[in-house]
Coordinates of C-alpha atoms in Angstrom, one line a residue:
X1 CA 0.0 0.0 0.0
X2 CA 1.4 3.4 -0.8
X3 CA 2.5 5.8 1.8
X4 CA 0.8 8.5 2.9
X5 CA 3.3 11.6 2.6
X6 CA 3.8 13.5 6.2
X7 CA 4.2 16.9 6.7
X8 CA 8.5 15.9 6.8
X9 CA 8.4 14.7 3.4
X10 CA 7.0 18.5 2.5
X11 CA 9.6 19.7 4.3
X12 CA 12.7 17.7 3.1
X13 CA 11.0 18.6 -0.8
X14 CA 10.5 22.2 -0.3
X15 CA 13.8 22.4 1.4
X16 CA 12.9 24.3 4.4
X17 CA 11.9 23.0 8.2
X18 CA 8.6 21.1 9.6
X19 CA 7.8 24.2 11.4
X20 CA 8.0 26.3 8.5
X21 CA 5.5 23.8 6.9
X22 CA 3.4 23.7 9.5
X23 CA 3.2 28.1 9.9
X24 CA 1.9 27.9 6.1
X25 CA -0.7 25.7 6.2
X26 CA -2.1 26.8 8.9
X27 CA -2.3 30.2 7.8
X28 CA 0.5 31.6 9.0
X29 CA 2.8 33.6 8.8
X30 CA 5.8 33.4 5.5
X31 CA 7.3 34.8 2.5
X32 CA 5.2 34.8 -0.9
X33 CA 7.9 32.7 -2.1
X34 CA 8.4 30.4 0.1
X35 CA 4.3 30.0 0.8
X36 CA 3.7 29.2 -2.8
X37 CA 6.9 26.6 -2.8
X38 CA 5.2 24.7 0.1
X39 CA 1.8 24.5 -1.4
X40 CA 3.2 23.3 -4.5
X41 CA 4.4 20.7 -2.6
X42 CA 2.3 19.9 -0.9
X43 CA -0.5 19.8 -3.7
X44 CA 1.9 17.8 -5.9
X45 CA 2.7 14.8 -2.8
X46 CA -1.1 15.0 -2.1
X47 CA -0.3 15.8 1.4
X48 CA -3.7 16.2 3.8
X49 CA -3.0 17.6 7.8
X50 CA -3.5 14.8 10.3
X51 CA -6.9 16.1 11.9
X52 CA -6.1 14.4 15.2
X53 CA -2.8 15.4 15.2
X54 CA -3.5 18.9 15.0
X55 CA -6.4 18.4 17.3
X56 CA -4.0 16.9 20.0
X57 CA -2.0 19.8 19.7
X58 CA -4.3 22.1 20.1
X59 CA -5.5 20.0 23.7
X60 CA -8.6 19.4 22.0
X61 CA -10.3 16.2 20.0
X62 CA -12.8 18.0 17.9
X63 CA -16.0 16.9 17.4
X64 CA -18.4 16.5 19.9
X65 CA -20.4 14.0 22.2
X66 CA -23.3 12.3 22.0
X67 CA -24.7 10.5 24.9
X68 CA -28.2 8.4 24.8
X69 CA -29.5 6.1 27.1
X70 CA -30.2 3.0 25.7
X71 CA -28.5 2.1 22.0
X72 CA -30.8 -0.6 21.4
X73 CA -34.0 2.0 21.6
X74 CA -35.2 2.4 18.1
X75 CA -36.3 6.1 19.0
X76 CA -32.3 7.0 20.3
X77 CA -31.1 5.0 17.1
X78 CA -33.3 7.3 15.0
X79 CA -31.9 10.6 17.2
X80 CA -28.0 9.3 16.8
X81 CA -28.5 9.2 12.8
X82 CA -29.5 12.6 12.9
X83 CA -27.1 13.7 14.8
X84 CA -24.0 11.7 12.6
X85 CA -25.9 13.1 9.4
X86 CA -25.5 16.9 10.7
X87 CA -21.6 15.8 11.9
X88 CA -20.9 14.2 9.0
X89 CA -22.0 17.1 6.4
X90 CA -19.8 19.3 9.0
X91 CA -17.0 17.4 8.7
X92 CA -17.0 16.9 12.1
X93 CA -16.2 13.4 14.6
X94 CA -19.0 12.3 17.0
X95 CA -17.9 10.2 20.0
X96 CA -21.0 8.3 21.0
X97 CA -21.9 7.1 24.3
X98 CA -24.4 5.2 26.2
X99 CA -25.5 6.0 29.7
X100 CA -27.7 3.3 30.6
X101 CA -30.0 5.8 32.2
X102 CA -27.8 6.3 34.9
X103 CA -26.4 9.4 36.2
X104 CA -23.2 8.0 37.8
X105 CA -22.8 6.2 34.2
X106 CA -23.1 10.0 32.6
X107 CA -21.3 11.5 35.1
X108 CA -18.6 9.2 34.1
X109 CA -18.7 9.8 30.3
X110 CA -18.9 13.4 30.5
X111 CA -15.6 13.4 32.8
X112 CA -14.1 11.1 30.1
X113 CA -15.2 13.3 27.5
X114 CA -13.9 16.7 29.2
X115 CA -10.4 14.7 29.6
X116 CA -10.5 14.2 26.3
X117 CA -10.9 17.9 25.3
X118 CA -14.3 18.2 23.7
X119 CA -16.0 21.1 23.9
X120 CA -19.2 20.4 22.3
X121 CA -21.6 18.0 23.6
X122 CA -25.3 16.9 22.6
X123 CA -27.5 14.7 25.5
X124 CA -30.0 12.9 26.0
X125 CA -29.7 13.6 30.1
X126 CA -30.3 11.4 32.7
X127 CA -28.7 13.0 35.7
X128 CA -30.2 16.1 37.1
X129 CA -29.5 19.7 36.6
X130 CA -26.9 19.2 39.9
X131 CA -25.2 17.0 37.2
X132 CA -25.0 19.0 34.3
X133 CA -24.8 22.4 36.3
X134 CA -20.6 22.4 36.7
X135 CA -20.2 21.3 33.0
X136 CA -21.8 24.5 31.9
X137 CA -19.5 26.3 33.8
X138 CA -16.3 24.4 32.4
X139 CA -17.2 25.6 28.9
X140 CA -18.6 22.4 27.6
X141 CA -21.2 23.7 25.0
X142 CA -24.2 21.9 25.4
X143 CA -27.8 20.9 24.0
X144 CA -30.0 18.4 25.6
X145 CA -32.2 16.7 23.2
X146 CA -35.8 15.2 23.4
X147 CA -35.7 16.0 27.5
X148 CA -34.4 18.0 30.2
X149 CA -32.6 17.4 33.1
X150 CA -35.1 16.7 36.0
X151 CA -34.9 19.1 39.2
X152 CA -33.1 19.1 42.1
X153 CA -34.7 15.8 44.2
X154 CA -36.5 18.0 46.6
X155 CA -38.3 19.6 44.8
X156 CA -41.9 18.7 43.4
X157 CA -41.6 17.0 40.1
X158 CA -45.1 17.7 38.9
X159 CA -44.5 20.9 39.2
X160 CA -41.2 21.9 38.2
X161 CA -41.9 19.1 34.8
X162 CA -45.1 21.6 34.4
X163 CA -42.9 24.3 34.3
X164 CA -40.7 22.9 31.7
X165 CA -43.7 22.8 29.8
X166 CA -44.5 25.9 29.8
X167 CA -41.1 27.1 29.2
X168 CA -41.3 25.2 26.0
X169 CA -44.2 27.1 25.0
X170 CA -42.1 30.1 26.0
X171 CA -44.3 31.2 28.6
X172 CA -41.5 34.0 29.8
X173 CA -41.7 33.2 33.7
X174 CA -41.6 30.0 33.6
X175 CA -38.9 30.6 31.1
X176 CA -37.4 32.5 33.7
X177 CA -37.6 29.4 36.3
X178 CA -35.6 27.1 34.2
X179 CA -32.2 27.2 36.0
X180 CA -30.0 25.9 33.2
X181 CA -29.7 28.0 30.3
X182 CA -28.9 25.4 27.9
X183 CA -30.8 25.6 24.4
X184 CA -33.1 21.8 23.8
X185 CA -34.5 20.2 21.0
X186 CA -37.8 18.1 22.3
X187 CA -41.1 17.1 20.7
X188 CA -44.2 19.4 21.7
X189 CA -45.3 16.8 24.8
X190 CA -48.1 18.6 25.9
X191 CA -49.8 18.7 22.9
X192 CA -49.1 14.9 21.9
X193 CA -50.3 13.8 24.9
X194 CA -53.3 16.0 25.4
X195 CA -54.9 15.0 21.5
X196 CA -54.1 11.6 22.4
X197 CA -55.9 11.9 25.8
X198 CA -58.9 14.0 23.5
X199 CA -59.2 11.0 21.3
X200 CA -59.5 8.5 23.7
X201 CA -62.3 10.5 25.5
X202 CA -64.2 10.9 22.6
X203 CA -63.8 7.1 22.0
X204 CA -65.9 7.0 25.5
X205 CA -62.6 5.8 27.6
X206 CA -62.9 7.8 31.6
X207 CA -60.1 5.5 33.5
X208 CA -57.3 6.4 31.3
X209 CA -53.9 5.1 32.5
X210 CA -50.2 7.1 31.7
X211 CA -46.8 4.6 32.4
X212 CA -44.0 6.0 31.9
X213 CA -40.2 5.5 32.7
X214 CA -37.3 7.2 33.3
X215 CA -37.2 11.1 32.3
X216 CA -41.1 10.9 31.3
X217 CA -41.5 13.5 34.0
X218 CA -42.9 16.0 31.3
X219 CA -44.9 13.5 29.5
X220 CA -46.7 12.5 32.9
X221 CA -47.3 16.3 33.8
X222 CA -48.7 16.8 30.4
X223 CA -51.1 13.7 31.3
X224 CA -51.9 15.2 34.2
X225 CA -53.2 18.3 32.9
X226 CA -55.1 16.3 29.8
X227 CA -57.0 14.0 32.3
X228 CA -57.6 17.2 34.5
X229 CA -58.5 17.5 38.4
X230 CA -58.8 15.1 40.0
X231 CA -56.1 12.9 38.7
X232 CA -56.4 9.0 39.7
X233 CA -52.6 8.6 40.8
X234 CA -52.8 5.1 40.6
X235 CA -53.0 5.4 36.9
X236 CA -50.2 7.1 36.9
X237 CA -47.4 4.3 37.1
X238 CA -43.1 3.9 36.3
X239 CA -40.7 1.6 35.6
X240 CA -37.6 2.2 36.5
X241 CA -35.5 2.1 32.7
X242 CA -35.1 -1.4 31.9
X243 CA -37.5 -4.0 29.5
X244 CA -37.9 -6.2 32.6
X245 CA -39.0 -3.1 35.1
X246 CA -41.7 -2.2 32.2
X247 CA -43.2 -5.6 31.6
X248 CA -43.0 -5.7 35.6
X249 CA -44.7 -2.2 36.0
X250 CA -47.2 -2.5 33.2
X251 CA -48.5 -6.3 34.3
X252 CA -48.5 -4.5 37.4
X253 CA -51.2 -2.0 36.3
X254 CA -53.6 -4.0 34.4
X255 CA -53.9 -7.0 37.6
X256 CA -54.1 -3.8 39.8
X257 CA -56.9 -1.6 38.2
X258 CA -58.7 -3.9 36.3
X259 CA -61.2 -1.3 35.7
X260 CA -58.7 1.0 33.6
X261 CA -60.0 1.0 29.8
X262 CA -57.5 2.7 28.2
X263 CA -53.1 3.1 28.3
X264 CA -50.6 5.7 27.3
X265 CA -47.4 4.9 27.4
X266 CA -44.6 7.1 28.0
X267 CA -42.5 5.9 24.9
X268 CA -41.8 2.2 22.6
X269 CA -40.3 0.2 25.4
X270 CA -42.7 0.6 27.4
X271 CA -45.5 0.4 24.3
X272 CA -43.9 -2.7 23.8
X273 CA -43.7 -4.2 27.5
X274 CA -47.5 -2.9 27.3
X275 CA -48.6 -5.6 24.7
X276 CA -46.3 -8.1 26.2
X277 CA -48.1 -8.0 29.2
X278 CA -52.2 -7.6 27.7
X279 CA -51.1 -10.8 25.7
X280 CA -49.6 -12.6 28.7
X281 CA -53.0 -11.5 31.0
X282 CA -55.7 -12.4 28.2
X283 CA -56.1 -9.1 27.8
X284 CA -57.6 -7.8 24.2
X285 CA -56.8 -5.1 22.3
X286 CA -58.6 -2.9 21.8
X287 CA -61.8 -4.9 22.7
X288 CA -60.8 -5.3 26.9
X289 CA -57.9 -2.4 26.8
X290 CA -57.0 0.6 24.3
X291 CA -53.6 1.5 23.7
X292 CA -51.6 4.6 22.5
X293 CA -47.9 4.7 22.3
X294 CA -45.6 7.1 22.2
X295 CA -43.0 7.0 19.2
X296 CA -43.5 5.8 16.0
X297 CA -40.9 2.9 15.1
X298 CA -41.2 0.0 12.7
X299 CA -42.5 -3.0 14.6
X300 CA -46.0 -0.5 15.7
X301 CA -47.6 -1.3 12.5
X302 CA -46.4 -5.0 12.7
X303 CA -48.5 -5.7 15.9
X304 CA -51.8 -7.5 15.6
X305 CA -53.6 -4.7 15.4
X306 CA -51.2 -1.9 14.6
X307 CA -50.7 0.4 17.6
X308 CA -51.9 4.1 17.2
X309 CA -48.9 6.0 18.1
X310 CA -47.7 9.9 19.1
X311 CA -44.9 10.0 16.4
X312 CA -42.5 12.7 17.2
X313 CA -39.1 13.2 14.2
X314 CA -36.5 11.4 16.2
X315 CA -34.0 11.6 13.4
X316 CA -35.2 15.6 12.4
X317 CA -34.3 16.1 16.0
X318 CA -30.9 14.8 16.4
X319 CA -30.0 16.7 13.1
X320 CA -31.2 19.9 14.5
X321 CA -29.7 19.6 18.3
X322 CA -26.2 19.2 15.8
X323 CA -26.9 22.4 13.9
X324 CA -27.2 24.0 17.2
X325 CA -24.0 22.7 18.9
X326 CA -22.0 23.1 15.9
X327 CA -23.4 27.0 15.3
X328 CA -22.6 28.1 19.0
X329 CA -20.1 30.4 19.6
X330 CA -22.3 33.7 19.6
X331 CA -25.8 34.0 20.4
X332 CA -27.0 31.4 21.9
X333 CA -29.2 29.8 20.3
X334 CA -33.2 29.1 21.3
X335 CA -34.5 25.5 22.0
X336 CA -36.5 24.2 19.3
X337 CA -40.1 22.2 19.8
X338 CA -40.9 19.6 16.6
X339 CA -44.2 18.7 16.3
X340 CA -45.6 15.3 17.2
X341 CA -48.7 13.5 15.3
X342 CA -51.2 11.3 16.5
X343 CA -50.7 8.4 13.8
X344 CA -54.5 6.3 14.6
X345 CA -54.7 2.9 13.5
X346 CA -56.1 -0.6 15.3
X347 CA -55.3 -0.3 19.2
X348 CA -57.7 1.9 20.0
X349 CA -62.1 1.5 19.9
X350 CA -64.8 2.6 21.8
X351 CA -66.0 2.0 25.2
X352 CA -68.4 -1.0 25.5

């Protein structure tokens, strides 16, 4: 295999030093003569900089991180292509990472990544704003995507996910409450969640059940405000991340309030744990029990019958979070709300 040439072979053929070499193509400063000798060179030996190498000397990787919970989650796989697209038409690396849903994981991979010099970083968070509040302040340029890191633990979820809600909608106080100013890209929630919670009403369904998992705390708050006062907490259940916890928690629900009618779920693992867990229970859909799920991913219209779903652009979103990250620097740049769509086919029907 032919050599690559190295920034000494320009050198030694333009007969003057590496550092010389090095001054021009970067930009710097040299004599018309001898500038136009070393890009000759360089041009005739096809000679292209060492991107890490320069990187390495400038303490920093380039690029910029990407950190997702779960890799195997059809939704984040959707996310991470947009994201690589973006990079990728930008030239730039992505160093990917998967938390596990765990904020001592993250905490981890952000500390590796600030090690490593990169400066730019795109998340999926699942520690809380305690977590993501010092790597602000290092200079880390951030934008969390499809959520936001939850509160401080003593404070009251429902209220402060509320508030991110109406941030979103750039409500200005509550805009004002938010204490990370980071910029997001996240699907509109609230208004996924209340159409879905509109059309099962109209359908005739009253005990309407929300499950939900880790960092759903928006998604339950925008329930809560779609079912209205009083809210039936007990229909209000979570799983704890994993497929297991969300079999566990939905089985859970149905033995527990075998009154419920109807199910939205917080997102496609627990959609999926969802069917598992009507099938196991003799359960039918939609005759005994309705469901909606949130996200759209290939094996909803597979099911027997298709699952109506609250589709929200998983890849459109990673591609935009990138444009963000990569175009900070000045202003800094608003969070962005996609809109979701209520996709209806076979898993929902009326009340008998």
């Amino acid at each position: 295999m032919e050599r690559r040439a190295t920034i000494k072979d320009v050198a030694e053929a333009a007969g003057v030093g590496v550092a010389t070499v090095s001054r021009v193509l970067s930009g710097g400063s040299a004599s018309p003569q001898t500038r136009e000798r070393v890009l000759a060179v360089a041009a005739q030996l096809d000679y292209r900089p060492s991107a890490l190498g320069r990187n390495l000397r400038q303490r920093r990787t380039g690029g910029m991180g990407l950190l997702v919970p779960d890799l195997t989650d059809t939704f984040y796989g959707q996310l991470a292509e947009g994201v690589l697209a973006c990079a990728r038409s930008a030239g730039e690396p992505v160093v990917l990472g998967s938390t596990g849903g765990d904020p001592e994981q993250e905490s981890e991979l952000i500390g590796m990544l600030l090690e490593q010099s990169v400066d730019r970083m795109i998340a999926v968070p699942s520690g809380d704003s305690d977590t993501w509040t010092p790597v602000i302040r290092a200079g880390m340029t951030v934008v969390f995507a499809d959520r936001l890191p939850s509160h401080a633990a003593e404070e009251d979820v429902r209220t402060t996910a509320l508030t991110d809600l109406m941030a979103l909608d750039g409500l200005g106080a509550a805009a004002q409450a938010r204490p990370l100013d980071v910029p997001a890209v996240v699907a509109d929630d609230r208004a996924g969640i209340r159409t879905a919670v509109r059309y099962l009403r109209g359908l005739g369904h009253k005990r309407i059940a929300f499950l939900g998992g880790p960092g759903h705390d928006r998604r339950a708050a925008a329930f809560r405000e779609a079912v209205g006062a009083p809210v039936d907490e007990e229909l209000v259940v979570f799983g704890t991340g994993s497929r297991d916890s969300a079999y566990a928690a939905a089985s859970g629900l149905f033995q527990s309030r075998p009154d419920l009618t109807a199910v939205v779920t917080g997102g496609n693992v627990l959609g999926e744990a969802a069917v598992l867990a009507a099938r196991e229970l003799d359960l039918r859909v939609p005759r005994d029990v309705s469901l909606v799920m949130y996200d759209d991913v290939p094996w909803a219209e597979l099911c027997s019958p298709p699952l109506t779903v609250i589709a929200q652009p998983g890849r459109d979103m990673g591609y935009r979070a990138a444009e963000l990250v990569l175009r900070a620097g000045g202003r800094r740049p608003r969070s962005v709300v996609l809109p979701t769509e209520l996709i209806i086919r076979g898993s929902c029907g009326p009340r008998r």
